[in-house]
Coordinates of C-alpha atoms in Angstrom, one line a residue:
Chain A
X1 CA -7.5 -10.6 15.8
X2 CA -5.0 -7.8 15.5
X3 CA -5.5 -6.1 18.8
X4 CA -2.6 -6.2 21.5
X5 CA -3.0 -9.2 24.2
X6 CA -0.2 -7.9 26.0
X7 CA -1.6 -10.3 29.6
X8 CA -0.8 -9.9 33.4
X9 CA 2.2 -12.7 33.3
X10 CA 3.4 -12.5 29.8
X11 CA 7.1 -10.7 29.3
X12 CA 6.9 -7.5 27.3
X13 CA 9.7 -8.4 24.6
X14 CA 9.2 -5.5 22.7
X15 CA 9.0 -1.8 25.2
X16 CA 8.7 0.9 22.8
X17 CA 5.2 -0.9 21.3
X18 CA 4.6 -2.8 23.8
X19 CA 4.5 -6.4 22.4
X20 CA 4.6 -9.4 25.0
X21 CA 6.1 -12.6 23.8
X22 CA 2.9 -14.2 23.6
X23 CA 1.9 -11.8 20.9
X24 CA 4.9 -13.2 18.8
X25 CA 4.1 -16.6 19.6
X26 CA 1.0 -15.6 17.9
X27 CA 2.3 -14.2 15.0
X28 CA 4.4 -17.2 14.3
X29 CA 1.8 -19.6 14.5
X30 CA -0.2 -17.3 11.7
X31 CA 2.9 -18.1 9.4
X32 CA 5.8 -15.4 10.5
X33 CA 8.7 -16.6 9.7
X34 CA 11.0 -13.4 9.3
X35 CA 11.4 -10.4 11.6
X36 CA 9.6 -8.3 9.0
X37 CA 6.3 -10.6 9.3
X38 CA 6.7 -10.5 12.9
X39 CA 6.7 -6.7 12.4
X40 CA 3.8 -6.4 10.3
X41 CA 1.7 -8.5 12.8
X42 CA 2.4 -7.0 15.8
X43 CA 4.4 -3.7 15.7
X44 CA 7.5 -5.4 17.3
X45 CA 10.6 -3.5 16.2
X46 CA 8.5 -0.9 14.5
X47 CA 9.1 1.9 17.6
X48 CA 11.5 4.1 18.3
X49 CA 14.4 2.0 18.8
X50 CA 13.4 0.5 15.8
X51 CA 14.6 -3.3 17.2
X52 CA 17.7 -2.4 18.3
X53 CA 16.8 -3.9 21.6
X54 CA 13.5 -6.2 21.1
X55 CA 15.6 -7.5 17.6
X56 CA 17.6 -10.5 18.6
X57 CA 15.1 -11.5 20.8
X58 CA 12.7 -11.6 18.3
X59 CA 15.2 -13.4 16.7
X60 CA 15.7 -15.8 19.1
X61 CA 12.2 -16.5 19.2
X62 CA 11.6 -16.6 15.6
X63 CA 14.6 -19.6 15.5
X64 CA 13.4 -21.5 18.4
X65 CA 9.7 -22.0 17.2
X66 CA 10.6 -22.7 13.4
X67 CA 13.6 -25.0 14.5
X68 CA 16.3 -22.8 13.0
X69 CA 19.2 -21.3 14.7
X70 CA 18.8 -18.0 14.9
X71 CA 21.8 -17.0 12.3
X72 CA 19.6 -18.5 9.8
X73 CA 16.4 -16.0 10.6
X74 CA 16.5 -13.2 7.6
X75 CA 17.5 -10.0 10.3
X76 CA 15.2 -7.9 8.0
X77 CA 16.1 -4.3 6.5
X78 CA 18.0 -1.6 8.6
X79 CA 17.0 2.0 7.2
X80 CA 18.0 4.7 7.6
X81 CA 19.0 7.4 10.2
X82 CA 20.2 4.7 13.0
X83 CA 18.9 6.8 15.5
X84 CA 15.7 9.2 15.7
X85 CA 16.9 12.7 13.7
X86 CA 14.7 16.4 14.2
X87 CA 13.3 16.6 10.1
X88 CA 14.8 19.9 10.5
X89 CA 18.2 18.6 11.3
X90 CA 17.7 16.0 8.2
X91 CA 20.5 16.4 5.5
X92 CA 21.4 19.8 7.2
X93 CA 24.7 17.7 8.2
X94 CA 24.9 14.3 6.6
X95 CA 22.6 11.9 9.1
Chain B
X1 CA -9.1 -30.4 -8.4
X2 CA -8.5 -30.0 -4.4
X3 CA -5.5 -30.9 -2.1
X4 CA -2.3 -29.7 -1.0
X5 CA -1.5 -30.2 -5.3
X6 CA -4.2 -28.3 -6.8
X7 CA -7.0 -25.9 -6.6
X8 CA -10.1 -24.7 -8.6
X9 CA -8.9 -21.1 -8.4
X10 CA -5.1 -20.0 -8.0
X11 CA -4.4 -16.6 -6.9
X12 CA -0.3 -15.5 -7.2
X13 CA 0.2 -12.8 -4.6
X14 CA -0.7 -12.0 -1.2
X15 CA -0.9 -8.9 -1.0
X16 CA -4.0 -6.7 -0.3
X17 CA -5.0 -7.4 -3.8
X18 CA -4.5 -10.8 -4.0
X19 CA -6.0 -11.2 -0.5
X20 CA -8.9 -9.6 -1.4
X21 CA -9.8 -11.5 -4.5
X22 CA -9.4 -14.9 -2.2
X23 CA -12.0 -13.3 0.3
X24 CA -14.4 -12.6 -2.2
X25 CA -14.1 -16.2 -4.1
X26 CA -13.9 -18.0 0.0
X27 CA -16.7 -16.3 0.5
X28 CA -18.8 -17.7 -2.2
X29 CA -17.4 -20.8 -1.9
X30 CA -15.0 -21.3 -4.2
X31 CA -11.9 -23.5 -3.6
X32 CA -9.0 -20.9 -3.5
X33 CA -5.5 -21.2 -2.5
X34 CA -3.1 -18.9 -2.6
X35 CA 0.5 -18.7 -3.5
X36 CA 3.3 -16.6 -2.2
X37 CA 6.6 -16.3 -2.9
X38 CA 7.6 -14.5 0.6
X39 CA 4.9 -13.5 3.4
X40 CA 1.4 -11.5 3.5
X41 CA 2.2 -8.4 2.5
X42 CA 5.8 -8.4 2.3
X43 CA 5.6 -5.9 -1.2
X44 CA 4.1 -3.3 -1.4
X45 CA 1.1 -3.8 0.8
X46 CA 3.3 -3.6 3.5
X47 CA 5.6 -0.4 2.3
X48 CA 2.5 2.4 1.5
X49 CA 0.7 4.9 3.1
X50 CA -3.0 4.2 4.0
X51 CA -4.9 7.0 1.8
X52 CA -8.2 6.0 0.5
X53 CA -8.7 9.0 -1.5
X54 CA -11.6 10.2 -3.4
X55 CA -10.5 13.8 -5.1
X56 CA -7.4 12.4 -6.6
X57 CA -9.6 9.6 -8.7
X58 CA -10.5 11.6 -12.2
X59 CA -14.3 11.6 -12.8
X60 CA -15.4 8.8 -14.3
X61 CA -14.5 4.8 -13.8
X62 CA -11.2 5.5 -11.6
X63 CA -13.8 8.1 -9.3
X64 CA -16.2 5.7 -9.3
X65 CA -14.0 2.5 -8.7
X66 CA -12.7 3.8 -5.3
X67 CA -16.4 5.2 -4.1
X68 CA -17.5 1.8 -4.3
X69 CA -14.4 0.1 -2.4
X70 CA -14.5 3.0 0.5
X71 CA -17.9 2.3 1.3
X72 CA -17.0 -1.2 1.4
X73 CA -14.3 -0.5 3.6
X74 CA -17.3 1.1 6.0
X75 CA -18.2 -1.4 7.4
X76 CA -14.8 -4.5 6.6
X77 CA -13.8 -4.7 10.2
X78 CA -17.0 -6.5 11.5
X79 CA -17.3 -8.4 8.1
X80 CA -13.5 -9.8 8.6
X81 CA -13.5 -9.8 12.1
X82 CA -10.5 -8.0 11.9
X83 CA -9.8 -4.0 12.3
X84 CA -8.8 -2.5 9.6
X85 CA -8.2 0.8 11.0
X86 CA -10.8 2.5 8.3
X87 CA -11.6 6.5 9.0
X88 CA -13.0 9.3 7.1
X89 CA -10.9 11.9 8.1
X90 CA -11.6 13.9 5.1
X91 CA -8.4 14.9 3.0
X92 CA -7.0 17.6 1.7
X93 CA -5.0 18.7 -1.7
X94 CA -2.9 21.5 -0.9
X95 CA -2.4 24.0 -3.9
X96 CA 0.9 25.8 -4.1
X97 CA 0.6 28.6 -6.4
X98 CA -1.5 29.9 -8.9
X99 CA -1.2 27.7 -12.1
X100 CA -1.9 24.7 -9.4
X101 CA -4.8 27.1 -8.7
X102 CA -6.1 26.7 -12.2
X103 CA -5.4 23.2 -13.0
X104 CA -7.2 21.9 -9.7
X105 CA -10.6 24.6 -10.2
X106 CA -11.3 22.7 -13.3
X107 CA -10.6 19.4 -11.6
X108 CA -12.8 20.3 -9.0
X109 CA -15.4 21.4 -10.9
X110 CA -15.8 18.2 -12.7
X111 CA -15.6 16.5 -9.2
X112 CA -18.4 18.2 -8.0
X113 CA -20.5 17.7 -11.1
X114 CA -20.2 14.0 -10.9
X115 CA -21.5 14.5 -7.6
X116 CA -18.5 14.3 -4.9
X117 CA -18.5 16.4 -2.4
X118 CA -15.9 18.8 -2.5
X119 CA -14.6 22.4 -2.2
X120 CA -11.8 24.9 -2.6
X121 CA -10.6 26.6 0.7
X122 CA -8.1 29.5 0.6
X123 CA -5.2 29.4 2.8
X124 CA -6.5 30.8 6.3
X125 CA -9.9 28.6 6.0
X126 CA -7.6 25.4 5.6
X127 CA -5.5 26.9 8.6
X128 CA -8.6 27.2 10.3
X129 CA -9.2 23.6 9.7
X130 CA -6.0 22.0 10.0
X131 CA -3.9 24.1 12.3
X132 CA -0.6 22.0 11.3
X133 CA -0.7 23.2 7.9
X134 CA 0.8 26.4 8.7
X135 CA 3.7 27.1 5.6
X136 CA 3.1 28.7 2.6
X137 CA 0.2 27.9 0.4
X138 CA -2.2 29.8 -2.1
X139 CA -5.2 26.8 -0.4
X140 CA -6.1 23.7 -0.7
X141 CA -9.2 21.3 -2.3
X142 CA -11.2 19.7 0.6
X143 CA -13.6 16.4 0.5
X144 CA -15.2 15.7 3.6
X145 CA -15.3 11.9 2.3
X146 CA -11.6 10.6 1.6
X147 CA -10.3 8.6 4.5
X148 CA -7.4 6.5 5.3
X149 CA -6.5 3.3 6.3
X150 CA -4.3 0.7 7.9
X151 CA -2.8 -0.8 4.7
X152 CA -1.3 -3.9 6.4
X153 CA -4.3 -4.2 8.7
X154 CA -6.4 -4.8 5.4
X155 CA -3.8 -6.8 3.4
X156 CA -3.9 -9.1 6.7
X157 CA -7.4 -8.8 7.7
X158 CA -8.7 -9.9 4.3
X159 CA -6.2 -12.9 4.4
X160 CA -8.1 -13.4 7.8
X161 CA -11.3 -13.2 6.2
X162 CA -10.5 -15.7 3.2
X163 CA -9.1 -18.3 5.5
X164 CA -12.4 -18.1 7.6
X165 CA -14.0 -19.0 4.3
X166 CA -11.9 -21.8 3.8
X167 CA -9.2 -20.3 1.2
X168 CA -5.7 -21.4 1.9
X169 CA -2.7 -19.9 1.7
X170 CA 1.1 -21.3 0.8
X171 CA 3.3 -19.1 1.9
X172 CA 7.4 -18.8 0.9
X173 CA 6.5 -20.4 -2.2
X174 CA 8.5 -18.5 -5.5
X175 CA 6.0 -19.4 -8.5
X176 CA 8.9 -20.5 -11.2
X177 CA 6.3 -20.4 -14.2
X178 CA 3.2 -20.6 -15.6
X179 CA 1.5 -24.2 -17.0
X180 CA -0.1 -24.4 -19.9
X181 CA -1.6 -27.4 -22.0
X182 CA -3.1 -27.4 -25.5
X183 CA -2.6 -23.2 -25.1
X184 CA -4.9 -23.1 -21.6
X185 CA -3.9 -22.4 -17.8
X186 CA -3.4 -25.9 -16.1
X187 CA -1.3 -25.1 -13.1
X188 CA 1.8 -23.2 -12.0
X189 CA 5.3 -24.6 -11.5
X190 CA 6.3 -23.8 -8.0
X191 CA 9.8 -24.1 -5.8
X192 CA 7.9 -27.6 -4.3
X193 CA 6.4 -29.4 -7.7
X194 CA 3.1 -28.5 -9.6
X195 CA 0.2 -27.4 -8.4
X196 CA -2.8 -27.7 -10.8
X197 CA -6.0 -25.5 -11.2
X198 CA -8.3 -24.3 -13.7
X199 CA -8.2 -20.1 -13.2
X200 CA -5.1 -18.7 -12.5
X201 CA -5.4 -15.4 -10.9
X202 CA -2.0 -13.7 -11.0
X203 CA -2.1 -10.4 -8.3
X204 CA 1.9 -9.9 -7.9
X205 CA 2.0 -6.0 -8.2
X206 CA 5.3 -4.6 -9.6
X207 CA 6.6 -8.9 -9.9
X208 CA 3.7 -9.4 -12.8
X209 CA 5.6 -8.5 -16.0
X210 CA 8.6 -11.0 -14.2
X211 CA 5.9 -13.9 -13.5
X212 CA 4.6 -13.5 -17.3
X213 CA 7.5 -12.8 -19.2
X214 CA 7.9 -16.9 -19.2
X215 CA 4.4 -17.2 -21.6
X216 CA 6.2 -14.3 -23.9
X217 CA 4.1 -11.6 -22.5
X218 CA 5.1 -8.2 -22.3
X219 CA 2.6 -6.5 -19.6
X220 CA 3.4 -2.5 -19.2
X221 CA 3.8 -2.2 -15.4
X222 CA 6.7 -0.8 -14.3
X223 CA 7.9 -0.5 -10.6
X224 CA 8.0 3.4 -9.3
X225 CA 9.7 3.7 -5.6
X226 CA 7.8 6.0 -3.2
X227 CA 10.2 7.1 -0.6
X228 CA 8.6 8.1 2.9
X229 CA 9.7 9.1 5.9
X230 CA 8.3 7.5 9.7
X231 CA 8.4 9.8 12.9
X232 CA 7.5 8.6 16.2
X233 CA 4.4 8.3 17.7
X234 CA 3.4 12.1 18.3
X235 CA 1.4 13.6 21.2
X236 CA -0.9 16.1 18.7
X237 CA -3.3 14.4 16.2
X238 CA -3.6 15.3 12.6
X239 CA -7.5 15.9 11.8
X240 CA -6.8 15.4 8.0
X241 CA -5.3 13.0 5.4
X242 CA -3.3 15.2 3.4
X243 CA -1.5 15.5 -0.6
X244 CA -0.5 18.4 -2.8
X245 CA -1.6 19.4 -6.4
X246 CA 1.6 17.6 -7.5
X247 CA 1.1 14.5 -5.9
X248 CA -1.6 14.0 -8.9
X249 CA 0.2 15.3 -11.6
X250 CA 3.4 13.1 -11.0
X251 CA 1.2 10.4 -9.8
X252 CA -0.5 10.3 -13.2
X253 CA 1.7 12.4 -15.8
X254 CA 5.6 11.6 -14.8
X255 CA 5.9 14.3 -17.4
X256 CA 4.2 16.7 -15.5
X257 CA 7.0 15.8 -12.6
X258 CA 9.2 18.3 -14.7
X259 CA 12.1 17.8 -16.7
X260 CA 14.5 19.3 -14.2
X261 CA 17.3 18.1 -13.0
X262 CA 16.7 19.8 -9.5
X263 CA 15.6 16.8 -6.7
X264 CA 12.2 17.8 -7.1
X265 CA 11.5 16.9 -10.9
X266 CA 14.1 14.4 -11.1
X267 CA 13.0 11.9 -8.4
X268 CA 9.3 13.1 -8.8
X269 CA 8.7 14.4 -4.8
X270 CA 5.3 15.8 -3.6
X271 CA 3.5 16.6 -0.4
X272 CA 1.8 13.8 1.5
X273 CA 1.1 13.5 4.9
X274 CA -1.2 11.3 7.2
X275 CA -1.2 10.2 11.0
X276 CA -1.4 6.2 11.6
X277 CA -3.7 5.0 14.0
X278 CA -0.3 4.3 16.1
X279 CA 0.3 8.2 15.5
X280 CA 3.1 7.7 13.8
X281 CA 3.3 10.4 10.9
X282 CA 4.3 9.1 7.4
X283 CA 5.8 11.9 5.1
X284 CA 6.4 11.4 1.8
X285 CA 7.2 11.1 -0.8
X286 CA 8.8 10.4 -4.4
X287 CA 7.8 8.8 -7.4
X288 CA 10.9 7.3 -9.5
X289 CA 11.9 4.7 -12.1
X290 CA 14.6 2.9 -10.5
X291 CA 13.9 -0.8 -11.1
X292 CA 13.1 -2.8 -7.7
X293 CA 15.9 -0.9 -5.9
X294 CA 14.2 -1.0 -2.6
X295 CA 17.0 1.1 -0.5
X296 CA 16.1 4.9 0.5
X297 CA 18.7 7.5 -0.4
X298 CA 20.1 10.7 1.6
X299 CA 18.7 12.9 -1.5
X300 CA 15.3 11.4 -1.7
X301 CA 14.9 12.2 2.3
X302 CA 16.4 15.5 1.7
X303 CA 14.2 16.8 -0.8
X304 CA 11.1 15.0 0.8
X305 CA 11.8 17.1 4.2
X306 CA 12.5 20.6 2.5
X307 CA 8.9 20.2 0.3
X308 CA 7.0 18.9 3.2
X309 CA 8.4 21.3 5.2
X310 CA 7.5 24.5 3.0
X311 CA 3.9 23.6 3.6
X312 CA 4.0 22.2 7.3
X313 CA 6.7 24.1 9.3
X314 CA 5.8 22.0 12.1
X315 CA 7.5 19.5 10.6
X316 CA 10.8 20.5 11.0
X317 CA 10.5 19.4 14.7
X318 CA 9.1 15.9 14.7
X319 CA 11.4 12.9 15.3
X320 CA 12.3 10.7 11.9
X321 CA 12.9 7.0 13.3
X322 CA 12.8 5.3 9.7
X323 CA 12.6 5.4 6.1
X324 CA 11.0 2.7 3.7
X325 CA 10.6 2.4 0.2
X326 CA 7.8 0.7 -1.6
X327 CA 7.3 0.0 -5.6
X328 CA 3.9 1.3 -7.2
X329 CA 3.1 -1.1 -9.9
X330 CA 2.7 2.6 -12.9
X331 CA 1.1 2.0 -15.6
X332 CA 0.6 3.7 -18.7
X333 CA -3.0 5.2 -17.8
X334 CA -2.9 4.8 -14.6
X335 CA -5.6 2.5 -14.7
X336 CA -5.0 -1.6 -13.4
X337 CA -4.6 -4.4 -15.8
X338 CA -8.5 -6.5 -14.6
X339 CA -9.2 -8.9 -16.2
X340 CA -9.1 -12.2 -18.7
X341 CA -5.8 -12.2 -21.5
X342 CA -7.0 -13.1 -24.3
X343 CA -5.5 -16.0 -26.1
X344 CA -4.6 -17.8 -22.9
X345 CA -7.8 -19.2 -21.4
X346 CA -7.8 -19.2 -17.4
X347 CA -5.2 -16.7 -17.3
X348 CA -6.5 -13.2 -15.0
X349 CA -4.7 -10.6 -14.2
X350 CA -5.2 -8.1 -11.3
X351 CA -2.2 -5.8 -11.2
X352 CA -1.1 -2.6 -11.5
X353 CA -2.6 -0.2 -9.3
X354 CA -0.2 2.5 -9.3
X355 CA -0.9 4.1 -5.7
X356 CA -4.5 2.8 -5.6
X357 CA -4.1 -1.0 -4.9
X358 CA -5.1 -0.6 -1.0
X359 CA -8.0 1.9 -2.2
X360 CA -9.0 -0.2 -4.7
X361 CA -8.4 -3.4 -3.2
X362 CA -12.5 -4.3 -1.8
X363 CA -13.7 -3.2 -5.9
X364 CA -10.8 -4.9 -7.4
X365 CA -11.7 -8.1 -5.0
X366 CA -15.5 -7.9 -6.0
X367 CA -14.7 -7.3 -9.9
X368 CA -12.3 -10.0 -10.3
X369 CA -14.3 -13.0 -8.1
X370 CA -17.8 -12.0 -10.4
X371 CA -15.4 -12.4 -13.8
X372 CA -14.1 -15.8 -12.0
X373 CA -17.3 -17.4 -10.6
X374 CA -20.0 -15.8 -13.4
X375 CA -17.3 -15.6 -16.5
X376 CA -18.6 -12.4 -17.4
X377 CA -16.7 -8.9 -17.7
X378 CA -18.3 -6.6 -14.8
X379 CA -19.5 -3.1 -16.3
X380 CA -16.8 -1.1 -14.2
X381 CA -14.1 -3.6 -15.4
X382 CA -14.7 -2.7 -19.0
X383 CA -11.9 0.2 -18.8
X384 CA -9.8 -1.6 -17.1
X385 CA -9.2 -4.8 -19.5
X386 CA -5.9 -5.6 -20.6
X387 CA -6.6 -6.0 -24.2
X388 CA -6.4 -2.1 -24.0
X389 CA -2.7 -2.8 -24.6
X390 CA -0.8 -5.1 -26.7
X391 CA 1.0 -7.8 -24.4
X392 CA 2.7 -9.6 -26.9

């Protein structure tokens, strides 16, 4: 199921989508093995900090459960602007 | 043939095309496993927009190809046990100025005479309608019918789906080559050893000609990066899916994108806008030739905001958190490759669907698993074989 399980008890890893760490746990056992497959599953890292805080948590996560350390879990793709931009202020000034 | 070594059926890809080909076979029990070189949906499943368009389909097989996968798509969440986030918003193709105008009457009229419901508005009817299209505009074509969709919600929920049916899926496994003894399929070569089978079903999108090129083949699809922007969730909802009259004519005529060297022509940009069910808008986007570059570029975003912007001046205030690229697998017609190669027995392929692989994907999943299980060609493939072009 691809609804949110977010439970009484479970730590919210990721605030801006609301993702608790049970919801990862999930998405590793369906074969995540990469932030970006975590993403796709559950929206972590996909708000508007866009992981900067949930990231290397997810990371740490991701490493623990697929016996890796967590320098060895792909970090995904940063794109750009690093930080939320007005469209209208888009290319008006460099990002 | 079954075991961790070998299936009946081998499908290369899981993305929403390859995933839905595995549901359809599970679900008639065939023995299906699939093979992935990364994760579901890691291509371009997972970099789109969700439009499940009717009006921009040409009258005909393409038109009728998507009617039949949207109202599939109806009722896909309680078959899969899985939400795919289906809705028929209706859609609209905005028309810019008058030689748009023409172009799209005669479309339209076609449309409506093979029977899809559709109509031209002028500007303050589709203001009317859709308050947040309030730039400039001469109107805009309307069909009550297209709809959108959750593109990785369907890549992932037919994976669901086919593993409920038994299929099985190896994922993070790069397929090196094909196998092939006395001229037929036998298996694929894979980064852990053989694995055998008798129909090898190769869905890898833009990655086909790459896979194939080890049998000598020489199949014409050829990555195209769509460039799109990603706001935050908003507080206002968009009623409509939403394109321009050149999101069809660079979608289907790169020629048509103009010749220019201004950002517009060059890197092929046109009007597209939808809401996910998140409410996240996605504004796009481009069309370009530029190999499997994935990265976004400061131009591309540029020109995408300044077009998008001349048609929805609301736009100019929303919050961009990302960018994303994705490659559309083009192909010469604009039609996919479905369908046996001949001279290699056991050899399908199920690729290049331009920007139609997530509208397509439910008919491409049916066509393909009827040619598979009953080894005969299914009417609506007929246009779509790939003996319409020479792979050798």
């Amino acid at each position: 199921m691809n609804r949110k399980s977010t439970e009484i008890g479970d730590v919210v890893v990721c605030r801006c989508e609301q993702v608790g760490r049970n919801d990862i746990l999930k998405a590793v056992r369906e074969g995540a093995t990469t932030i970006a497959g975590v993403k796709s599953r559950t929206r972590a890292c996909m708000g508007v900090c866009q992981g900067r805080t949930c990231g290397p948590v997810v990371r740490r996560i991701l490493a623990q459960e697929t016996g890796r350390s967590p320098g060895e879990v792909y970090p995904g793709s940063a794109r750009p602007p690093v930080r939320p931009i007005m469209l209208g202020n888009l290319g008006s000034d460099g990002w | 043939m079954t075991g961790v070594n070998g299936a009946d059926i081998v499908v290369v890809g899981a993305g929403v095309t390859g995933n839905a080909i595995a549901y359809h076979l599970a679900r008639q029990g065939a023995d299906v496993l699939v093979v992935e070189r990364d994760d579901l949906a890691a291509g371009s499943s997972g970099a789109c927009d969700g439009y499940v368009f009717m009006q921009t389909k040409a009258p005909g097989v393409h038109l009728n190809l998507a009617l039949e996968s949207a109202a599939v798509y109806e009722g896909l969440s309680d078959e899969l046990g899985y939400d795919i986030q289906f809705k028929r918003c209706g859609g609209f193709i905005v028309i810019r100025t008058p030689p748009e105008w023409e172009v799209m009457e005669k479309l339209v009229e076609r449309q409506r005479a093979a029977g899809l419901p559709i109509e031209l508005l002028d500007a303050s009817r589709v203001r009317q309608m859709e308050s947040f299209l309030d730039g400039e505009y001469e109107g805009a074509a309307y069909c009550p019918i297209d709809g959108k969709i959750g593109p990785i919600h369907l890549a992932l929920g037919f994976a669901h789906g086919a593993r409920r049916h038994g299929a099985r899926f190896l994922l993070h496994t790069p397929v090196e080559s094909v196998v092939l003894e006395g001229g037929r399929v036998t298996g694929i070569e894979t980064a852990i050893g053989r694995i055998r089978c008798n129909t090898l079903v190769v869905a890898c999108g833009v990655w086909t000609p790459l896979l194939l090129k080890s049998l000598g083949l020489s199949v014409p699809i050829k990555p195209r990066r769509g460039q799109v922007l990603v706001t935050a969730p908003l507080p206002f909802a968009l009623n409509h899916a939403m394109l321009d009259a050149r999101y069809i004519a660079v979608k289907f005529n790169p020629k048509l994108a103009g010749g220019g060297d201004d950002p517009v022509s060059r890197i092929g940009i046109s009007f597209a806008v939808e809401q996910t069910a998140a409410g996240n808008l996605l504004i796009g986007n481009t069309r370009e030739f530029a190999g499997y570059d994935l990265r976004t570029t400061l131009e591309a975003c540029h020109a995408i905001r300044q077009y998008a912007s001349s048609i929805a001046r609301r736009l100019e205030k929303v919050p961009v958190i990302r960018s994303f690229a994705g490659l559309r697998p083009y192909t010469p017609d604009g039609l996919p490759l479905l369908g046996p190669v001949e001279g290699i027995p056991g050899l399908i392929l199920a690729a290049g669907h331009e920007g139609d692989g997530i509208a397509l994907a439910a008919v491409t999943g049916r066509l393909v698993s009827q040619l598979v299980l009953e080894g005969t060609v299914p009417p609506l493939m007929g246009p779509c074989l790939p003996r319409r072009f020479s792979l050798v």
